[in-house]
Each structure stands twice: as structure tokens, then as C-alpha cells.
């Protein structure tokens, strides 16, 4: 009886270990990166998108960011955004740091004409998004989509 009990206990431990290791492998994030869409005018909301995008880049993942509506102002030369704590940086400063780290940043095609601006006002490295490309990236299952 003791031998049977030890076999059952051993089998239970083995199955538990197998389940736990399988769960840890299954929960490993295999995404290539993030598609981030920022539309909010709120600086704290914009900053959250920037901070989480930076954390994504630090994990050797990609970031594709599209700025729409009032968030498009972040892409414009000479437009300021407020300094926020605890980073003591602005969303615009974080955006520029993201781009230096390899994030791809675009403005949505509706932003410039509706803000009475053209591409010449955009920060270096920022381009106008093409709807078909943005749609394709949002549908790409290798990326997680977030919106702020």
C-alpha cells in the first residue's frame, strides 16, 4: 500500500511539474511588438502610451505608433507638450526618445489636412500613415494592439 501511495504521489508531482512548465511556455510572450495608436489630447494618457512603448523596446520588441487627432500635435516641430512627473519629461520628449530607439512613428492621414498643416511641419523621421498599411499591421497576429 505504501509503495502504491508513493507511485501515485510521484505521478502527481510529475504531472504537476509538466503542467506548470507547459503553462510557463504557453504564457511566454511571442509577440514581435506593439501597434500603438494614440488619439488622446490628455498629456498623461499620451505619456502612458510612450512609457509602455519604451518598455516594449527595452524588451527587444518593435513599436509601430500612429498619432491621430490631437495626439498628432506631438509630431509637429515647435509644438510643446507639458513636462510630467516622475520622468520629468514631456510626451513629445519621450516620442523623440522612442524614435531614437527604433520606434516607427506616423501621423494618421486625416491629421495634417484637418489641422491645416502639411508634411513639412513633421519632426524628422515621422511620416504620414497609409491606411492600408496601418490596417495590415493591426491585423497582423504577431503584434499586440493598444490604443490611448
PDB file of C-alpha atoms in Angstrom:
ATOM      1  CA  UNK A   1       0.000   0.000   0.000  1.00  0.00           C
ATOM      2  CA  UNK A   2       2.820   2.411   0.820  1.00  0.00           C
ATOM      3  CA  UNK A   3       4.516   1.665  -2.493  1.00  0.00           C
ATOM      4  CA  UNK A   4       1.262   2.340  -4.374  1.00  0.00           C
ATOM      5  CA  UNK A   5       0.828   5.616  -2.449  1.00  0.00           C
ATOM      6  CA  UNK A   6       4.393   6.759  -3.332  1.00  0.00           C
ATOM      7  CA  UNK A   7       3.801   5.918  -7.013  1.00  0.00           C
ATOM      8  CA  UNK A   8       0.595   7.955  -7.022  1.00  0.00           C
ATOM      9  CA  UNK A   9       2.356  10.796  -5.235  1.00  0.00           C
ATOM     10  CA  UNK A  10       5.273  10.646  -7.704  1.00  0.00           C
ATOM     11  CA  UNK A  11       2.903  10.608 -10.664  1.00  0.00           C
ATOM     12  CA  UNK A  12       1.020  13.573  -9.219  1.00  0.00           C
ATOM     13  CA  UNK A  13       4.268  15.541  -8.759  1.00  0.00           C
ATOM     14  CA  UNK A  14       5.355  14.668 -12.300  1.00  0.00           C
ATOM     15  CA  UNK A  15       2.023  15.741 -13.800  1.00  0.00           C
ATOM     16  CA  UNK A  16       2.018  18.963 -11.769  1.00  0.00           C
ATOM     17  CA  UNK A  17       5.537  19.808 -12.941  1.00  0.00           C
ATOM     18  CA  UNK A  18       4.594  19.092 -16.539  1.00  0.00           C
ATOM     19  CA  UNK A  19       1.506  21.291 -16.276  1.00  0.00           C
ATOM     20  CA  UNK A  20       3.432  24.174 -14.714  1.00  0.00           C
ATOM     21  CA  UNK A  21       6.226  24.057 -17.289  1.00  0.00           C
ATOM     22  CA  UNK A  22       3.703  23.898 -20.142  1.00  0.00           C
ATOM     23  CA  UNK A  23       1.806  26.873 -18.693  1.00  0.00           C
ATOM     24  CA  UNK A  24       5.001  28.907 -18.413  1.00  0.00           C
ATOM     25  CA  UNK A  25       5.956  28.153 -22.014  1.00  0.00           C
ATOM     26  CA  UNK A  26       2.435  28.969 -23.221  1.00  0.00           C
ATOM     27  CA  UNK A  27       2.388  32.286 -21.360  1.00  0.00           C
ATOM     28  CA  UNK A  28       5.723  33.445 -22.823  1.00  0.00           C
ATOM     29  CA  UNK A  29       5.041  36.496 -24.959  1.00  0.00           C
ATOM     30  CA  UNK A  30       5.995  35.679 -28.516  1.00  0.00           C
ATOM     31  CA  UNK A  31       4.629  38.923 -29.996  1.00  0.00           C
ATOM     32  CA  UNK A  32       7.015  40.816 -32.263  1.00  0.00           C
ATOM     33  CA  UNK A  33       5.876  44.069 -30.686  1.00  0.00           C
ATOM     34  CA  UNK A  34       3.130  46.641 -30.333  1.00  0.00           C
ATOM     35  CA  UNK A  35       0.943  48.647 -32.660  1.00  0.00           C
ATOM     36  CA  UNK A  36       0.205  51.785 -30.637  1.00  0.00           C
ATOM     37  CA  UNK A  37      -2.472  54.258 -31.647  1.00  0.00           C
ATOM     38  CA  UNK A  38      -2.597  57.491 -29.665  1.00  0.00           C
ATOM     39  CA  UNK A  39      -5.536  59.854 -30.151  1.00  0.00           C
ATOM     40  CA  UNK A  40      -5.887  61.385 -26.694  1.00  0.00           C
ATOM     41  CA  UNK A  41      -5.269  65.079 -26.123  1.00  0.00           C
ATOM     42  CA  UNK A  42      -4.512  64.319 -22.453  1.00  0.00           C
ATOM     43  CA  UNK A  43      -0.763  64.515 -21.728  1.00  0.00           C
ATOM     44  CA  UNK A  44      -0.875  61.822 -19.019  1.00  0.00           C
ATOM     45  CA  UNK A  45      -2.617  59.410 -21.371  1.00  0.00           C
ATOM     46  CA  UNK A  46      -0.122  60.202 -24.117  1.00  0.00           C
ATOM     47  CA  UNK A  47       2.738  59.659 -21.667  1.00  0.00           C
ATOM     48  CA  UNK A  48       1.386  56.258 -20.642  1.00  0.00           C
ATOM     49  CA  UNK A  49       1.499  55.195 -24.284  1.00  0.00           C
ATOM     50  CA  UNK A  50       5.066  56.488 -24.574  1.00  0.00           C
ATOM     51  CA  UNK A  51       6.304  54.831 -21.376  1.00  0.00           C
ATOM     52  CA  UNK A  52       4.818  51.439 -22.221  1.00  0.00           C
ATOM     53  CA  UNK A  53       6.186  51.716 -25.742  1.00  0.00           C
ATOM     54  CA  UNK A  54       9.661  52.391 -24.314  1.00  0.00           C
ATOM     55  CA  UNK A  55       9.348  49.351 -22.039  1.00  0.00           C
ATOM     56  CA  UNK A  56       8.427  47.316 -25.115  1.00  0.00           C
ATOM     57  CA  UNK A  57      11.531  48.478 -26.993  1.00  0.00           C
ATOM     58  CA  UNK A  58      13.671  47.640 -23.957  1.00  0.00           C
ATOM     59  CA  UNK A  59      12.403  44.059 -24.257  1.00  0.00           C
ATOM     60  CA  UNK A  60      13.795  43.960 -27.824  1.00  0.00           C
ATOM     61  CA  UNK A  61      10.308  44.191 -29.349  1.00  0.00           C
ATOM     62  CA  UNK A  62       9.130  46.534 -32.113  1.00  0.00           C
ATOM     63  CA  UNK A  63       6.844  49.554 -31.754  1.00  0.00           C
ATOM     64  CA  UNK A  64       4.707  50.940 -34.590  1.00  0.00           C
ATOM     65  CA  UNK A  65       2.991  54.121 -33.439  1.00  0.00           C
ATOM     66  CA  UNK A  66       0.278  56.121 -35.179  1.00  0.00           C
ATOM     67  CA  UNK A  67      -0.650  59.556 -33.827  1.00  0.00           C
ATOM     68  CA  UNK A  68      -4.149  60.772 -34.639  1.00  0.00           C
ATOM     69  CA  UNK A  69      -6.371  63.705 -33.732  1.00  0.00           C
ATOM     70  CA  UNK A  70      -4.858  65.998 -31.058  1.00  0.00           C
ATOM     71  CA  UNK A  71      -2.059  63.488 -30.392  1.00  0.00           C
ATOM     72  CA  UNK A  72      -0.800  64.376 -33.873  1.00  0.00           C
ATOM     73  CA  UNK A  73       0.411  67.670 -32.382  1.00  0.00           C
ATOM     74  CA  UNK A  74       3.261  65.666 -30.809  1.00  0.00           C
ATOM     75  CA  UNK A  75       4.669  65.100 -34.306  1.00  0.00           C
ATOM     76  CA  UNK A  76       4.802  68.811 -35.192  1.00  0.00           C
ATOM     77  CA  UNK A  77       8.003  70.853 -34.947  1.00  0.00           C
ATOM     78  CA  UNK A  78       7.704  73.658 -32.397  1.00  0.00           C
ATOM     79  CA  UNK A  79       4.571  72.307 -30.679  1.00  0.00           C
ATOM     80  CA  UNK A  80       5.174  71.862 -26.955  1.00  0.00           C
ATOM     81  CA  UNK A  81       3.796  69.306 -24.526  1.00  0.00           C
ATOM     82  CA  UNK A  82       3.904  69.572 -20.709  1.00  0.00           C
ATOM     83  CA  UNK A  83       6.660  68.066 -18.568  1.00  0.00           C
ATOM     84  CA  UNK A  84       5.233  65.300 -16.373  1.00  0.00           C
ATOM     85  CA  UNK A  85       6.476  63.604 -13.229  1.00  0.00           C
ATOM     86  CA  UNK A  86       8.072  61.241 -12.292  1.00  0.00           C
ATOM     87  CA  UNK A  87      10.105  61.124 -15.531  1.00  0.00           C
ATOM     88  CA  UNK A  88      10.419  64.933 -15.724  1.00  0.00           C
ATOM     89  CA  UNK A  89       9.866  64.584 -19.469  1.00  0.00           C
ATOM     90  CA  UNK A  90       7.080  65.514 -21.830  1.00  0.00           C
ATOM     91  CA  UNK A  91       5.225  63.104 -24.102  1.00  0.00           C
ATOM     92  CA  UNK A  92       6.978  64.801 -27.033  1.00  0.00           C
ATOM     93  CA  UNK A  93      10.403  64.222 -25.447  1.00  0.00           C
ATOM     94  CA  UNK A  94       9.510  60.565 -24.925  1.00  0.00           C
ATOM     95  CA  UNK A  95       8.290  60.309 -28.526  1.00  0.00           C
ATOM     96  CA  UNK A  96      11.659  61.555 -29.774  1.00  0.00           C
ATOM     97  CA  UNK A  97      13.477  59.105 -27.475  1.00  0.00           C
ATOM     98  CA  UNK A  98      11.307  56.263 -28.804  1.00  0.00           C
ATOM     99  CA  UNK A  99      12.221  57.157 -32.361  1.00  0.00           C
ATOM    100  CA  UNK A 100      15.933  57.164 -31.467  1.00  0.00           C
ATOM    101  CA  UNK A 101      15.432  53.647 -30.064  1.00  0.00           C
ATOM    102  CA  UNK A 102      13.866  52.471 -33.322  1.00  0.00           C
ATOM    103  CA  UNK A 103      10.118  53.032 -32.949  1.00  0.00           C
ATOM    104  CA  UNK A 104       8.338  53.746 -36.236  1.00  0.00           C
ATOM    105  CA  UNK A 105       6.062  56.775 -35.867  1.00  0.00           C
ATOM    106  CA  UNK A 106       3.438  58.059 -38.298  1.00  0.00           C
ATOM    107  CA  UNK A 107       0.563  60.512 -38.196  1.00  0.00           C
ATOM    108  CA  UNK A 108      -2.806  59.399 -39.451  1.00  0.00           C
ATOM    109  CA  UNK A 109      -3.675  60.751 -42.907  1.00  0.00           C
ATOM    110  CA  UNK A 110      -6.557  62.820 -41.530  1.00  0.00           C
ATOM    111  CA  UNK A 111      -4.382  64.793 -39.114  1.00  0.00           C
ATOM    112  CA  UNK A 112      -2.457  67.190 -41.367  1.00  0.00           C
ATOM    113  CA  UNK A 113      -5.258  68.385 -43.681  1.00  0.00           C
ATOM    114  CA  UNK A 114      -7.662  68.839 -40.759  1.00  0.00           C
ATOM    115  CA  UNK A 115      -5.042  70.754 -38.748  1.00  0.00           C
ATOM    116  CA  UNK A 116      -4.346  72.975 -41.811  1.00  0.00           C
ATOM    117  CA  UNK A 117      -0.768  71.675 -41.957  1.00  0.00           C
ATOM    118  CA  UNK A 118       1.408  69.799 -44.431  1.00  0.00           C
ATOM    119  CA  UNK A 119       4.229  67.237 -44.147  1.00  0.00           C
ATOM    120  CA  UNK A 120       6.879  69.956 -43.853  1.00  0.00           C
ATOM    121  CA  UNK A 121       5.854  70.565 -40.203  1.00  0.00           C
ATOM    122  CA  UNK A 122       6.547  66.985 -39.107  1.00  0.00           C
ATOM    123  CA  UNK A 123       9.542  66.079 -36.968  1.00  0.00           C
ATOM    124  CA  UNK A 124      12.295  64.308 -38.867  1.00  0.00           C
ATOM    125  CA  UNK A 125      11.524  60.601 -39.205  1.00  0.00           C
ATOM    126  CA  UNK A 126       7.747  60.938 -38.883  1.00  0.00           C
ATOM    127  CA  UNK A 127       5.693  60.246 -41.987  1.00  0.00           C
ATOM    128  CA  UNK A 128       2.029  60.117 -42.945  1.00  0.00           C
ATOM    129  CA  UNK A 129       0.461  56.698 -42.440  1.00  0.00           C
ATOM    130  CA  UNK A 130      -1.124  54.846 -45.331  1.00  0.00           C
ATOM    131  CA  UNK A 131      -4.489  53.362 -44.264  1.00  0.00           C
ATOM    132  CA  UNK A 132      -3.850  50.009 -45.990  1.00  0.00           C
ATOM    133  CA  UNK A 133      -0.517  49.613 -44.173  1.00  0.00           C
ATOM    134  CA  UNK A 134      -1.981  50.537 -40.778  1.00  0.00           C
ATOM    135  CA  UNK A 135      -4.877  48.109 -41.314  1.00  0.00           C
ATOM    136  CA  UNK A 136      -2.456  45.339 -42.281  1.00  0.00           C
ATOM    137  CA  UNK A 137      -0.332  45.914 -39.181  1.00  0.00           C
ATOM    138  CA  UNK A 138      -3.397  45.949 -36.921  1.00  0.00           C
ATOM    139  CA  UNK A 139      -4.486  42.622 -38.392  1.00  0.00           C
ATOM    140  CA  UNK A 140      -1.004  41.096 -38.012  1.00  0.00           C
ATOM    141  CA  UNK A 141      -1.355  38.482 -35.264  1.00  0.00           C
ATOM    142  CA  UNK A 142       2.341  38.826 -34.409  1.00  0.00           C
ATOM    143  CA  UNK A 143       1.645  42.254 -32.853  1.00  0.00           C
ATOM    144  CA  UNK A 144      -0.441  43.378 -29.890  1.00  0.00           C
ATOM    145  CA  UNK A 145      -2.678  46.415 -30.499  1.00  0.00           C
ATOM    146  CA  UNK A 146      -3.112  49.155 -27.877  1.00  0.00           C
ATOM    147  CA  UNK A 147      -4.846  52.481 -28.086  1.00  0.00           C
ATOM    148  CA  UNK A 148      -4.589  55.555 -25.872  1.00  0.00           C
TER     149      UNK A 148
END
